[in-house]
Amino acid sequence: MPALLSVKLDPFGDLQTDMVTVNEHFLKLKSGYLFPEIGRRVSAFKERNPGVELIKMGIGDVTQPLAPAVVDAMHRAVDEMGVGESFRGYDDGGVGYAFLRSAIVEGDFSSRGVDLDLDEVFVSDGAKCDTGNMQEIFGLDNRIAVADPVYPVYVDTNVMAGRTGSADAIGHYEGVCYMPATAENQFVPAPPETPVDLIYLCFPNNPTGAVATRADLSDWVAYARDRKAIILYDAAYEAFITESDIPHTIYEVDGAKEVAIEFRSFSKKAGFTGVRCGYSVVPRELKAHTKQGQPVDVRMLWHRRHCTKFNGVSYVTQVGAAAVYSPQGSRQTQATIDYYLGNARVIREALAKLGYTVFGGVNAPYLWLKTPAGIDSWGFFDRLLQQAHVVGTPGVGFGPSGEGYVRLTAFAQSEHVAEALDRIARL
Ligand SMILES: *Cc1c(COP(=O)(O)O)cnc(C)c1O
């Protein structure tokens, strides 16, 4: 009976074959439904309506070129790499060159009254990777909390790791605490009643465009300190904050260094979606615990993880990122942010004038548009596509609390934004 020979018992008594098995947690993933479905509907429309020009206001990618100061710096860096004396190999340690980490500490934190050491800053290839990878250093028994609607990376990476059960009919995974972000709470959830350990917060928010006030963040920091929880704070859209009383970093709140990790990205701030650079801040004060209750330095764990699995961002890219903080670079990148925020204002005002209820777009490149009464997210998505030839993103795709909304982005060219609004006005 040769077949039996290939069957062995594992220590837990489950039957196994000699086939390669997969990480079955991946099979729990509600596999990438939103953007493929949008793509399917858009292709079907195009097939039936050849020659119709669609305006894309759905995808969260930038459109404007890099700042000239960044391009110049990167050119110079390439030339340095071509000369023996200035050639560089591995970025020592892979955590980022000191010149970039100093520029970050100065430009993004000291300027806001927050002191950080260079070794609390870890340069990476972007905030998607960091927000996705950070969960690895925490135990599988931690309970995670996310907003609903949510940037899917936070949830999916925890599903892959095995920190959740299966998804239910509305796409919520068992064991995850979902915190509804609705018009009633201004899209800023309050700390939950149920105890949670790892809390993902994103402000300015994708997809709702909402921001957290100092009072909101103080509540969260107090909760985390009280419950020994950790906040994973995604500030990828920090550069879009316009209102002077909105914190740019969670560390503006006293005591946050003991309970929060912050993620930043040059993607939306400086058009680096195709260049790839971001960073994480893991403060020295931040501790988690062993099961026996021994405190462990989270920064050391992240350092170990980062240097084991990552070998640093290219020198050319880091020089480009540092140039974002030069006087010219910051002026030029700010001008591009202002261009997007100008689009956001035009969209907000035009839609409000048409009688729509619209949130966001003041401190964020996203607008969260309430669908007209009686039409759901996909219904309004279809109406925009079919009748206005505008592509948005159905809010329900980010979570059930997004039902009744469509997300529009301000990243399009201004001419296209104006044209899209004309078309929406004629609906
Ligand atoms: C775009 C975005 C990021 C940035 O990702 P990168 O990998 O740095 O390009 C991070 N978080 C959110 C919520 C985003 O929308």
Coordinates of C-alpha atoms in Angstrom, one line a residue, residues 213-414:
T213 CA -8.2 66.7 16.8
R214 CA -5.8 67.0 19.6
A215 CA -8.6 66.0 22.0
D216 CA -9.4 62.9 19.9
L217 CA -5.8 61.8 20.0
S218 CA -5.4 62.6 23.7
D219 CA -8.3 60.2 24.4
W220 CA -6.7 57.5 22.4
V221 CA -3.3 58.0 24.0
A222 CA -5.0 57.9 27.5
Y223 CA -6.8 54.7 26.5
A224 CA -3.6 53.0 25.3
R225 CA -1.7 54.0 28.4
D226 CA -4.5 52.8 30.6
R227 CA -4.9 49.4 28.8
K228 CA -1.2 48.9 27.9
A229 CA -2.3 48.9 24.3
I230 CA -0.2 50.2 21.3
I231 CA -1.4 52.6 18.7
L232 CA -0.1 52.1 15.1
Y233 CA -0.6 55.6 13.7
D234 CA -0.6 56.0 9.9
A235 CA 0.1 59.6 9.1
A236 CA 0.8 59.1 5.4
Y237 CA -1.4 62.1 4.6
E238 CA 0.1 64.4 7.2
A239 CA 1.3 66.9 4.6
F240 CA -2.3 67.7 3.6
I241 CA -3.2 69.1 7.0
T242 CA -4.2 72.7 6.5
E243 CA -6.0 73.6 9.8
S244 CA -3.6 74.9 12.3
D245 CA -5.0 73.2 15.4
I246 CA -4.8 69.6 13.9
P247 CA -1.8 67.6 15.2
H248 CA 0.7 66.6 12.5
T249 CA 2.2 63.8 14.6
I250 CA 0.7 61.8 17.4
Y251 CA 3.8 62.6 19.4
E252 CA 2.4 66.2 19.8
V253 CA 0.2 64.5 22.5
D254 CA 2.0 64.1 25.8
G255 CA 2.7 60.5 26.7
A256 CA 2.3 59.2 23.1
K257 CA 5.9 58.0 22.9
E258 CA 5.1 55.3 25.4
V259 CA 2.2 53.9 23.4
A260 CA 2.5 54.8 19.7
I261 CA 4.4 53.9 16.5
E262 CA 4.0 56.4 13.7
F263 CA 4.2 55.7 9.9
R264 CA 5.1 58.3 7.3
S265 CA 5.5 58.2 3.6
F266 CA 6.9 60.4 0.8
S267 CA 4.4 58.9 -1.5
K268 CA 1.6 61.4 -1.2
K269 CA 3.7 64.1 0.4
A270 CA 6.2 64.3 -2.5
G271 CA 4.9 62.2 -5.3
F272 CA 7.1 59.2 -4.4
T273 CA 4.5 56.5 -5.2
G274 CA 6.8 55.2 -7.9
V275 CA 10.1 56.1 -6.3
R276 CA 9.3 54.4 -2.9
C277 CA 10.4 55.9 0.4
G278 CA 8.8 56.1 3.8
Y279 CA 9.7 55.7 7.4
S280 CA 8.5 54.5 10.8
V281 CA 9.1 56.1 14.2
V282 CA 9.5 53.6 17.0
P283 CA 10.3 55.6 20.2
R284 CA 12.7 54.3 22.8
E285 CA 10.0 54.6 25.5
L286 CA 7.7 52.1 23.8
K287 CA 7.5 48.7 25.6
A288 CA 5.4 45.6 25.0
H289 CA 5.5 42.5 27.3
T290 CA 6.3 38.9 27.3
K291 CA 3.5 36.5 28.5
Q292 CA 5.3 36.5 31.8
G293 CA 4.9 40.3 32.0
Q294 CA 8.6 41.2 31.3
P295 CA 8.8 44.5 29.4
V296 CA 10.5 44.4 26.0
D297 CA 11.8 47.3 24.0
V298 CA 9.7 47.4 20.9
R299 CA 12.2 49.5 19.0
M300 CA 14.9 46.8 19.4
L301 CA 12.5 44.2 18.0
W302 CA 11.6 46.4 15.0
H303 CA 15.3 47.1 14.5
R304 CA 16.0 43.4 14.4
R305 CA 13.1 42.6 12.1
H306 CA 13.9 45.5 9.7
C307 CA 17.6 44.7 9.4
T308 CA 16.9 40.9 9.0
K309 CA 14.4 41.3 6.2
F310 CA 15.3 44.6 4.6
N311 CA 18.5 45.9 3.2
G312 CA 17.8 49.6 2.9
V313 CA 16.4 52.1 0.5
S314 CA 18.6 53.1 -2.5
Y315 CA 21.1 56.0 -1.9
V316 CA 19.6 57.8 -4.9
T317 CA 16.1 57.6 -3.4
Q318 CA 17.3 58.7 0.1
V319 CA 19.0 61.7 -1.4
G320 CA 15.8 62.6 -3.3
A321 CA 13.8 62.2 -0.1
A322 CA 16.2 64.4 1.9
A323 CA 15.8 67.1 -0.9
V324 CA 12.1 67.3 0.0
Y325 CA 13.3 69.1 3.2
S326 CA 15.5 71.6 1.4
P327 CA 14.1 75.2 1.2
Q328 CA 13.5 74.7 -2.5
G329 CA 12.3 71.2 -2.2
S330 CA 9.8 72.0 0.5
R331 CA 8.5 75.0 -1.4
Q332 CA 8.0 72.9 -4.6
T333 CA 6.4 69.9 -2.9
Q334 CA 4.1 72.2 -1.0
A335 CA 3.0 73.8 -4.3
T336 CA 2.0 70.4 -5.5
I337 CA 0.1 69.6 -2.3
D338 CA -1.6 73.0 -2.7
Y339 CA -2.6 72.0 -6.2
Y340 CA -4.3 68.8 -5.0
L341 CA -5.9 70.6 -2.1
G342 CA -7.2 73.2 -4.6
N343 CA -8.8 70.4 -6.6
A344 CA -10.3 69.1 -3.3
R345 CA -11.8 72.5 -2.5
V346 CA -13.3 72.8 -6.0
I347 CA -14.8 69.4 -5.8
R348 CA -16.2 70.0 -2.3
E349 CA -17.7 73.4 -3.1
A350 CA -19.2 72.3 -6.5
L351 CA -20.8 69.2 -5.0
A352 CA -22.1 71.0 -2.0
K353 CA -23.7 73.6 -4.4
L354 CA -25.3 70.7 -6.2
G355 CA -26.9 69.7 -2.9
Y356 CA -24.6 66.7 -2.1
T357 CA -23.4 66.1 1.4
V358 CA -19.6 65.8 1.2
F359 CA -17.0 65.2 3.9
G360 CA -13.2 65.5 3.9
G361 CA -11.1 67.4 1.3
V362 CA -10.0 70.1 3.8
N363 CA -7.0 68.3 5.4
A364 CA -6.8 65.4 2.9
P365 CA -6.9 64.6 -0.8
Y366 CA -10.0 62.5 -0.3
L367 CA -13.6 63.4 -0.4
W368 CA -16.3 61.2 1.1
L369 CA -19.4 61.8 -0.8
K370 CA -22.8 60.8 0.6
T371 CA -24.8 59.0 -2.1
P372 CA -28.3 60.5 -2.9
A373 CA -31.1 59.0 -0.9
G374 CA -32.1 55.5 -2.0
I375 CA -28.9 54.8 -3.9
D376 CA -26.2 52.6 -2.4
S377 CA -22.4 52.9 -3.0
W378 CA -22.3 50.6 -6.0
G379 CA -25.5 52.1 -7.4
F380 CA -24.0 55.6 -7.3
F381 CA -20.7 54.3 -8.6
D382 CA -22.5 52.9 -11.6
R383 CA -24.5 56.2 -12.1
L384 CA -21.3 58.2 -12.0
L385 CA -19.7 55.8 -14.5
Q386 CA -22.6 55.4 -16.9
Q387 CA -24.0 58.9 -16.9
A388 CA -21.1 61.2 -15.9
H389 CA -18.2 59.0 -17.2
V390 CA -16.5 59.5 -13.9
V391 CA -14.8 56.7 -11.9
G392 CA -15.0 56.9 -8.1
T393 CA -14.6 54.2 -5.5
P394 CA -17.6 52.7 -3.7
G395 CA -17.3 53.4 0.0
V396 CA -18.7 50.0 0.9
G397 CA -15.5 48.5 -0.6
F398 CA -13.6 49.8 2.5
G399 CA -16.0 48.3 4.9
P400 CA -19.7 48.0 5.7
S401 CA -19.8 51.4 7.4
G402 CA -18.7 52.9 4.1
E403 CA -22.1 51.9 2.6
G404 CA -23.9 55.0 1.3
Y405 CA -20.6 56.8 0.3
V406 CA -18.4 57.1 -2.7
R407 CA -14.7 58.2 -2.3
L408 CA -13.4 60.7 -4.8
T409 CA -9.8 61.7 -4.9
A410 CA -8.3 65.1 -5.6
F411 CA -5.2 63.7 -7.4
A412 CA -6.5 64.2 -10.9
Q413 CA -5.4 67.1 -13.2
S414 CA -7.4 70.3 -12.4

